[in-house]
Coordinates of C-alpha atoms in Angstrom, one line a residue:
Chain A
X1134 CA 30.0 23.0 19.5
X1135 CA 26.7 24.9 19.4
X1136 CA 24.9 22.4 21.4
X1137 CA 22.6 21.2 18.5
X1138 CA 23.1 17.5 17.7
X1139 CA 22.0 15.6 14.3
X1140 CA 22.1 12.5 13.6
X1141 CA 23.1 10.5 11.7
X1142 CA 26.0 11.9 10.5
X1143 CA 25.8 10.3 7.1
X1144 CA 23.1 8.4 5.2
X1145 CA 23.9 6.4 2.1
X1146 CA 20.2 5.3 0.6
X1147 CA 18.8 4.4 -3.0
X1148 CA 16.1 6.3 -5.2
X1149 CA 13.1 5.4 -4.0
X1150 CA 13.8 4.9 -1.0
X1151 CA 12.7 6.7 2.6
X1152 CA 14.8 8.2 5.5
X1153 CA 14.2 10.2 8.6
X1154 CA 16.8 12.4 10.0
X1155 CA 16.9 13.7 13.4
X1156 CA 17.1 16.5 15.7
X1157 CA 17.8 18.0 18.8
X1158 CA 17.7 21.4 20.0
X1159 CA 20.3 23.3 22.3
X1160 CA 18.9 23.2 25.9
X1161 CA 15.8 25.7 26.6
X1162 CA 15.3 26.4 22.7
X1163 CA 11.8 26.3 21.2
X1164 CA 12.4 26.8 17.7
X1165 CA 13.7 24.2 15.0
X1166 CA 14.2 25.0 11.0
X1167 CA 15.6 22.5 8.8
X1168 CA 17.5 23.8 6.0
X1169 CA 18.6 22.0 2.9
X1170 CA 22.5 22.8 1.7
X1171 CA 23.4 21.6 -2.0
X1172 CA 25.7 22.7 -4.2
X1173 CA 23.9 24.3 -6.5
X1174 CA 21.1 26.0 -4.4
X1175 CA 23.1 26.8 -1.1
X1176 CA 21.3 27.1 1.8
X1177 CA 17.3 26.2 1.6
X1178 CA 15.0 26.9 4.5
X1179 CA 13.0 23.9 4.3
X1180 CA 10.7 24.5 7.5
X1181 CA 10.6 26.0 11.4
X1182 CA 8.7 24.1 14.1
X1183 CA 7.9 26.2 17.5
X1184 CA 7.1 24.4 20.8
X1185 CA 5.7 21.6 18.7
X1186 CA 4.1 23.7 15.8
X1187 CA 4.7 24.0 12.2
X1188 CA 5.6 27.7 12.2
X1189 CA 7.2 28.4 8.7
X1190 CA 7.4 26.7 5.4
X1191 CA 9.9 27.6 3.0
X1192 CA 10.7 25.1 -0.8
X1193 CA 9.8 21.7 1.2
X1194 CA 8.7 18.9 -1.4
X1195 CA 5.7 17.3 -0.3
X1196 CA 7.6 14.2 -0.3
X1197 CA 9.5 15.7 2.2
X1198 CA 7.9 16.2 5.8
X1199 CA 8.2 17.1 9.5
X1200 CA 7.8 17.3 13.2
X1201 CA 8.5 18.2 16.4
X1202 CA 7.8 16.0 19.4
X1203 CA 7.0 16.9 23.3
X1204 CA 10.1 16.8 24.4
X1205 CA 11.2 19.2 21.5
X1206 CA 13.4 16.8 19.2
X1207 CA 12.6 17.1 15.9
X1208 CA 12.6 14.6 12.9
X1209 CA 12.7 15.5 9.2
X1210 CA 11.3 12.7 7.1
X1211 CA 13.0 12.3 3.1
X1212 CA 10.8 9.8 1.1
X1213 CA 10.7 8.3 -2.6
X1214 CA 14.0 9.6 -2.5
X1215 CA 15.8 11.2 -5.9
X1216 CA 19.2 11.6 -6.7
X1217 CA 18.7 15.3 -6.5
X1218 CA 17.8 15.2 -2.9
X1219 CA 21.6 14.3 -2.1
X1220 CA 22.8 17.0 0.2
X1221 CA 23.3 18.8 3.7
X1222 CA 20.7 18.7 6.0
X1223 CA 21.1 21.5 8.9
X1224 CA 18.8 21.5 12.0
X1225 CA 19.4 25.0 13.7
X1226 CA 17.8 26.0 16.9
X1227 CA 16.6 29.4 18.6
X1228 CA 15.2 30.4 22.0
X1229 CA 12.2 31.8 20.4
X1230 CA 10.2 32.3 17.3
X1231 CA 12.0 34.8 15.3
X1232 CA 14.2 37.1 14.3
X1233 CA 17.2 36.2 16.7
X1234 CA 20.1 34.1 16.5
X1235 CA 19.8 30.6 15.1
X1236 CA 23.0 27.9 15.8
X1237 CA 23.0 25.3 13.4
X1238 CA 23.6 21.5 14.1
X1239 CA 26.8 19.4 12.3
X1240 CA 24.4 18.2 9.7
X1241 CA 23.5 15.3 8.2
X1242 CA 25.4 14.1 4.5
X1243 CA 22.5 12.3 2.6
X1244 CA 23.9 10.7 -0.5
X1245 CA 21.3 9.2 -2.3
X1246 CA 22.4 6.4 -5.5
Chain B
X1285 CA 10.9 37.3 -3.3
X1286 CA 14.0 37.8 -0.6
X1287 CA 17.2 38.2 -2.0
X1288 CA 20.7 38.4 -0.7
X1289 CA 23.7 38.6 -2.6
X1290 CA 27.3 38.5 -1.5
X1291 CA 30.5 39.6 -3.4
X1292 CA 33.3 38.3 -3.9
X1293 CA 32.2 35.0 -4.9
X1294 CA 36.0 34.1 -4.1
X1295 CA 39.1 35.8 -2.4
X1296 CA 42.4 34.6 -1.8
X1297 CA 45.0 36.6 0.5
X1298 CA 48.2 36.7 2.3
X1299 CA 48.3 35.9 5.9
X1300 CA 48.2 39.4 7.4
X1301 CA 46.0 41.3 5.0
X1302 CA 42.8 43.0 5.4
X1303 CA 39.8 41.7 4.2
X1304 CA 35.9 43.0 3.4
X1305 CA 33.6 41.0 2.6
X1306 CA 30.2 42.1 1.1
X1307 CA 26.8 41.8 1.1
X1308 CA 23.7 43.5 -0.5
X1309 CA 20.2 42.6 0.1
X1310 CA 16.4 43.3 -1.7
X1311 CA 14.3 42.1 1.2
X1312 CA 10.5 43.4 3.0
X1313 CA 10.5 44.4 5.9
X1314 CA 14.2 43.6 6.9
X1315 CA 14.6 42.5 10.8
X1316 CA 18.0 41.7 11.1
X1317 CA 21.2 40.3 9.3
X1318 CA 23.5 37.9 10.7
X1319 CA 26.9 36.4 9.5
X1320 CA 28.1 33.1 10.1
X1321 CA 31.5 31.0 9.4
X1322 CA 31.2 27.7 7.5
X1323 CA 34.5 25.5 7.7
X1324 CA 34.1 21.8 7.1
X1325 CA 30.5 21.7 8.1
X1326 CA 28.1 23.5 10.3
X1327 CA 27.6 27.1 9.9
X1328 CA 29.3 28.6 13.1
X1329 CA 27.8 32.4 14.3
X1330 CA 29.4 35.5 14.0
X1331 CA 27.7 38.4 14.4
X1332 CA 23.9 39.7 14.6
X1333 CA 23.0 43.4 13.3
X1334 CA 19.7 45.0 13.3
X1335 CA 20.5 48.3 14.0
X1336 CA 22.3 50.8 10.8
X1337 CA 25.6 52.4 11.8
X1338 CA 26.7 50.2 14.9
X1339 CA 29.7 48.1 14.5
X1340 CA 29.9 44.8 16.2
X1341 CA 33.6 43.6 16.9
X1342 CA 35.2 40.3 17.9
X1343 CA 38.3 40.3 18.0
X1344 CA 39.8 40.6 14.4
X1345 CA 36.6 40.3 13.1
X1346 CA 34.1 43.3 12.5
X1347 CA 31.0 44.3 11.3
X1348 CA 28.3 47.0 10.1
X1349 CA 25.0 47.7 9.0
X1350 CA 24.1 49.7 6.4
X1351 CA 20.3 49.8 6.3
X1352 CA 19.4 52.7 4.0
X1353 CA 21.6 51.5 1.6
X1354 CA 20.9 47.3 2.0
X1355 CA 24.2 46.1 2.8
X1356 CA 26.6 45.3 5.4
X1357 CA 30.2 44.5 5.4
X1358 CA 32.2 41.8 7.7
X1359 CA 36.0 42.5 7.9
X1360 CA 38.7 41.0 8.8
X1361 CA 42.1 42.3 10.1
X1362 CA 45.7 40.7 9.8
X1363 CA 43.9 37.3 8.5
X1364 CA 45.8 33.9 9.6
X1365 CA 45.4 30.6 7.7
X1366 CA 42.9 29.7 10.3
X1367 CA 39.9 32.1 8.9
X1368 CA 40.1 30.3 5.4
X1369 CA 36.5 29.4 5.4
X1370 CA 32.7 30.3 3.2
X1371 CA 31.2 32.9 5.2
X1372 CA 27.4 33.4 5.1
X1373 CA 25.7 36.4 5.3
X1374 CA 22.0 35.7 5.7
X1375 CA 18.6 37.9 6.6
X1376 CA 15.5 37.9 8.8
X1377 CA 12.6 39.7 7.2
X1378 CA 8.5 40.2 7.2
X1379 CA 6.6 37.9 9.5
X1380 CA 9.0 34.6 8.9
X1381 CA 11.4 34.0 11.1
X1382 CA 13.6 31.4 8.1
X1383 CA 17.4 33.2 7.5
X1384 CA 17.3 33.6 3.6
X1385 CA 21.3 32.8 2.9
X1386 CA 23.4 34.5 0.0
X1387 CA 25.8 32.0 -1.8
X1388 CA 28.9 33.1 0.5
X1389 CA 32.0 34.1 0.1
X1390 CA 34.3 31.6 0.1
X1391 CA 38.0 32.8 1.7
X1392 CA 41.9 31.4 1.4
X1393 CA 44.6 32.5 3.0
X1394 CA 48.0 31.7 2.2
X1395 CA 51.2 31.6 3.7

């Protein structure tokens, strides 16, 4: 357990459709990325948040969006959703900004019909 | 644009073998390369290397860096069914602090 938890664990949703997924960091981390896992592209970094800041931005879809609150929580948000957005979504958290070890959250299954 | 790139795509081996897995990578200005373990779902972390020529070690697992040449290697020693799993080699490079992932190596072993 890497002390990173996501929920929910699964999300079944139709085309068109919007869905947020959530977040939250081990204990005294300030950095969040989101990454995208599918089968065909592996693993995407979608976008790093620092103490509340949009830090990075990697192949996020402007449908897709994000942010990270106060209390450091963090909440990606899917909409007008397309079958090829079906996929792993990590949350992964580190003590700072860069360059050191990120622990990744269980993930969240979106599967979208 | 960052590139990592891992061989074998695939490997299957006997309990009790030696294996080495592989990874290259084109990046700019190259901070530091980490492996991780991916079983059912979350990637799990092994080892961090910044530094060329230092081997990290865990137990059965090992690693190096190789920084003039671009790659690093993860080994494993006398393998059980238990390390059947992708593993991920991923870097840190320029200004960003986003892991760019290769495709992994994804690892059986038998009985």
């Amino acid at each position: 357990d890497s002390g990173v938890t996501q929920t929910p664990k699964h999300l079944i949703t139709a085309t068109g459709q919007r869905v947020t997924l959530r977040c939250s960091p081990r204990s005294g981390d300030l950095s969040v990325y989101w990454y995208q896992q599918s089968l065909d592209q592996g693993l995407q970094f979608l976008i790093q948040y620092y103490n509340g800041e949009e830090r990075a931005k990697g192949n996020i879809l402007e449908r897709f969006s994000a942010q990270q609150f106060p209390d450091l929580h963090s909440e990606l948000n899917l909409s007008s959703l397309e079958l090829g957005d079906s996929a792993l979504y990590f949350c992964a958290s580190s003590v700072l900004v860069g360059g050191e070890t990120q622990y990744f959250g269980p993930g969240t299954r979106l599967l979208v019909l | 644009e960052d590139k990592v790139v891992q061989s074998p795509l695939s490997l299957v081996v006997h309990e009790g073998d030696t294996v080495t897995l592989n990874c290259s990578y084109e990046v700019t200005n190259f901070r530091s390369l980490l492996w991780y373990k991916q079983e059912k779902k979350a990637p799990t972390f092994l080892f961090m290397l910044t530094s060329s020529g230092i081997e990290k070690k865990s137990g059965r697992l090992s690693s190096i860096l190789d920084k003039k040449e671009l790659f690093s290697i993860l080994n494993i020693t006398a393998t059980q069914t238990g390390d059947s799993a992708v593993y991920l080699c991923a870097v840190v490079a320029g200004t960003a602090s986003k892991l760019t992932f290769g495709t992994g190596t994804r690892l059986q072993v038998t009985l």
